[in-house]
Amino acid sequence: MIRALKLLTVTLAVLFFFKGCQAMTGETMGENIDDGNLTSYVKTKLASDKLVSLTRVGVETNNGIVYLTGEVETAEQKSHSGSLAYQVKGVKQVVNNLQVIKR
């Protein structure tokens, strides 16, 4: 009986902990990890492309929505960066906030 009560207490504590993680970020633990992976995959895809200079492009992901920020030199680079990000499996939407700054 005491063992069952201890097991129930531990189970409830673990569930409370995971629920608390979701409450702080608005995401479940799995969603948070998935967003981190998506960010990494998008950065890798952009870095491997010769048209895009990743040094001035920031990538953030929230609930499968990828946000691109920073500067590029041409409108073509801006459009191409958005297209590359959208090609990554799991990306639901791309918000392309890149600014075209001619140098």
PDB file of C-alpha atoms in Angstrom:
ATOM      1  CA  MET A   1       0.000   0.000   0.000  1.00  0.00           C
ATOM      2  CA  ILE A   2       2.752   2.443   0.960  1.00  0.00           C
ATOM      3  CA  ARG A   3       4.722   1.486  -2.149  1.00  0.00           C
ATOM      4  CA  ALA A   4       1.701   2.214  -4.353  1.00  0.00           C
ATOM      5  CA  LEU A   5       1.232   5.578  -2.663  1.00  0.00           C
ATOM      6  CA  LYS A   6       4.900   6.482  -3.225  1.00  0.00           C
ATOM      7  CA  LEU A   7       4.628   5.455  -6.881  1.00  0.00           C
ATOM      8  CA  LEU A   8       1.510   7.573  -7.314  1.00  0.00           C
ATOM      9  CA  THR A   9       3.215  10.562  -5.675  1.00  0.00           C
ATOM     10  CA  VAL A  10       6.281  10.271  -7.934  1.00  0.00           C
ATOM     11  CA  THR A  11       4.093   9.889 -11.027  1.00  0.00           C
ATOM     12  CA  LEU A  12       2.071  12.972 -10.142  1.00  0.00           C
ATOM     13  CA  ALA A  13       5.261  14.950  -9.457  1.00  0.00           C
ATOM     14  CA  VAL A  14       6.685  14.019 -12.866  1.00  0.00           C
ATOM     15  CA  LEU A  15       3.449  14.930 -14.640  1.00  0.00           C
ATOM     16  CA  PHE A  16       3.307  18.226 -12.767  1.00  0.00           C
ATOM     17  CA  PHE A  17       6.907  18.955 -13.782  1.00  0.00           C
ATOM     18  CA  PHE A  18       6.204  18.360 -17.483  1.00  0.00           C
ATOM     19  CA  LYS A  19       3.013  20.404 -17.323  1.00  0.00           C
ATOM     20  CA  GLY A  20       5.017  23.206 -15.699  1.00  0.00           C
ATOM     21  CA  CYS A  21       7.511  23.170 -18.584  1.00  0.00           C
ATOM     22  CA  GLN A  22       4.670  23.593 -21.042  1.00  0.00           C
ATOM     23  CA  ALA A  23       3.130  26.420 -19.037  1.00  0.00           C
ATOM     24  CA  MET A  24       6.362  28.444 -19.063  1.00  0.00           C
ATOM     25  CA  THR A  25       7.013  28.329 -22.829  1.00  0.00           C
ATOM     26  CA  GLY A  26       3.602  27.510 -24.249  1.00  0.00           C
ATOM     27  CA  GLU A  27       5.138  24.445 -25.868  1.00  0.00           C
ATOM     28  CA  THR A  28       5.352  20.850 -24.819  1.00  0.00           C
ATOM     29  CA  MET A  29       8.789  19.346 -24.286  1.00  0.00           C
ATOM     30  CA  GLY A  30       8.598  17.574 -27.670  1.00  0.00           C
ATOM     31  CA  GLU A  31       7.569  20.733 -29.517  1.00  0.00           C
ATOM     32  CA  ASN A  32      10.448  22.656 -27.980  1.00  0.00           C
ATOM     33  CA  ILE A  33      12.944  20.009 -29.123  1.00  0.00           C
ATOM     34  CA  ASP A  34      11.352  19.857 -32.575  1.00  0.00           C
ATOM     35  CA  ASP A  35      11.640  23.633 -32.983  1.00  0.00           C
ATOM     36  CA  GLY A  36      15.322  23.449 -32.073  1.00  0.00           C
ATOM     37  CA  ASN A  37      15.849  20.741 -34.668  1.00  0.00           C
ATOM     38  CA  LEU A  38      13.989  22.725 -37.316  1.00  0.00           C
ATOM     39  CA  THR A  39      16.145  25.768 -36.605  1.00  0.00           C
ATOM     40  CA  SER A  40      19.290  23.645 -37.006  1.00  0.00           C
ATOM     41  CA  TYR A  41      18.056  22.072 -40.235  1.00  0.00           C
ATOM     42  CA  VAL A  42      17.136  25.453 -41.736  1.00  0.00           C
ATOM     43  CA  LYS A  43      20.514  26.940 -40.764  1.00  0.00           C
ATOM     44  CA  THR A  44      22.288  23.953 -42.321  1.00  0.00           C
ATOM     45  CA  LYS A  45      20.262  24.270 -45.515  1.00  0.00           C
ATOM     46  CA  LEU A  46      21.014  27.995 -45.769  1.00  0.00           C
ATOM     47  CA  ALA A  47      24.705  27.481 -44.993  1.00  0.00           C
ATOM     48  CA  SER A  48      25.079  24.865 -47.722  1.00  0.00           C
ATOM     49  CA  ASP A  49      23.604  27.205 -50.346  1.00  0.00           C
ATOM     50  CA  LYS A  50      26.054  29.410 -52.259  1.00  0.00           C
ATOM     51  CA  LEU A  51      23.534  32.175 -52.956  1.00  0.00           C
ATOM     52  CA  VAL A  52      22.831  32.985 -49.304  1.00  0.00           C
ATOM     53  CA  SER A  53      25.299  34.515 -46.850  1.00  0.00           C
ATOM     54  CA  LEU A  54      24.296  33.011 -43.509  1.00  0.00           C
ATOM     55  CA  THR A  55      26.490  35.403 -41.521  1.00  0.00           C
ATOM     56  CA  ARG A  56      23.763  38.062 -41.562  1.00  0.00           C
ATOM     57  CA  VAL A  57      20.711  35.787 -41.394  1.00  0.00           C
ATOM     58  CA  GLY A  58      19.088  34.796 -38.105  1.00  0.00           C
ATOM     59  CA  VAL A  59      16.771  31.798 -37.807  1.00  0.00           C
ATOM     60  CA  GLU A  60      14.271  31.191 -35.011  1.00  0.00           C
ATOM     61  CA  THR A  61      11.451  28.655 -34.857  1.00  0.00           C
ATOM     62  CA  ASN A  62       8.283  28.638 -32.764  1.00  0.00           C
ATOM     63  CA  ASN A  63       5.614  25.932 -33.150  1.00  0.00           C
ATOM     64  CA  GLY A  64       6.941  24.986 -36.594  1.00  0.00           C
ATOM     65  CA  ILE A  65       6.922  28.577 -37.859  1.00  0.00           C
ATOM     66  CA  VAL A  66      10.375  29.705 -39.011  1.00  0.00           C
ATOM     67  CA  TYR A  67      11.294  33.384 -38.626  1.00  0.00           C
ATOM     68  CA  LEU A  68      14.117  34.704 -40.803  1.00  0.00           C
ATOM     69  CA  THR A  69      15.707  37.980 -39.719  1.00  0.00           C
ATOM     70  CA  GLY A  70      18.761  39.931 -40.732  1.00  0.00           C
ATOM     71  CA  GLU A  71      20.172  41.373 -43.925  1.00  0.00           C
ATOM     72  CA  VAL A  72      20.766  40.153 -47.466  1.00  0.00           C
ATOM     73  CA  GLU A  73      22.102  42.010 -50.486  1.00  0.00           C
ATOM     74  CA  THR A  74      19.371  41.308 -53.064  1.00  0.00           C
ATOM     75  CA  ALA A  75      15.658  40.608 -53.268  1.00  0.00           C
ATOM     76  CA  GLU A  76      16.554  37.323 -54.967  1.00  0.00           C
ATOM     77  CA  GLN A  77      18.551  36.239 -51.899  1.00  0.00           C
ATOM     78  CA  LYS A  78      15.618  37.140 -49.658  1.00  0.00           C
ATOM     79  CA  SER A  79      13.171  35.112 -51.721  1.00  0.00           C
ATOM     80  CA  HIS A  80      15.589  32.203 -52.128  1.00  0.00           C
ATOM     81  CA  SER A  81      16.253  32.069 -48.359  1.00  0.00           C
ATOM     82  CA  GLY A  82      12.526  31.833 -47.675  1.00  0.00           C
ATOM     83  CA  SER A  83      12.135  29.076 -50.253  1.00  0.00           C
ATOM     84  CA  LEU A  84      15.017  27.079 -48.795  1.00  0.00           C
ATOM     85  CA  ALA A  85      13.604  27.363 -45.280  1.00  0.00           C
ATOM     86  CA  TYR A  86      10.187  26.201 -46.446  1.00  0.00           C
ATOM     87  CA  GLN A  87      11.741  23.094 -48.054  1.00  0.00           C
ATOM     88  CA  VAL A  88      12.789  21.715 -44.652  1.00  0.00           C
ATOM     89  CA  LYS A  89      10.480  18.911 -43.559  1.00  0.00           C
ATOM     90  CA  GLY A  90       8.322  19.946 -40.603  1.00  0.00           C
ATOM     91  CA  VAL A  91       8.281  23.673 -41.369  1.00  0.00           C
ATOM     92  CA  LYS A  92       4.661  24.859 -41.307  1.00  0.00           C
ATOM     93  CA  GLN A  93       5.244  28.462 -42.343  1.00  0.00           C
ATOM     94  CA  VAL A  94       8.096  30.885 -43.027  1.00  0.00           C
ATOM     95  CA  VAL A  95       7.968  34.511 -41.913  1.00  0.00           C
ATOM     96  CA  ASN A  96      10.612  36.221 -44.018  1.00  0.00           C
ATOM     97  CA  ASN A  97      11.664  39.421 -42.234  1.00  0.00           C
ATOM     98  CA  LEU A  98      14.955  39.713 -44.110  1.00  0.00           C
ATOM     99  CA  GLN A  99      15.911  43.249 -45.110  1.00  0.00           C
ATOM    100  CA  VAL A 100      17.520  43.949 -48.480  1.00  0.00           C
ATOM    101  CA  ILE A 101      20.541  46.170 -47.858  1.00  0.00           C
ATOM    102  CA  LYS A 102      22.585  47.002 -50.950  1.00  0.00           C
ATOM    103  CA  ARG A 103      26.289  47.406 -50.251  1.00  0.00           C
TER     104      ARG A 103
END
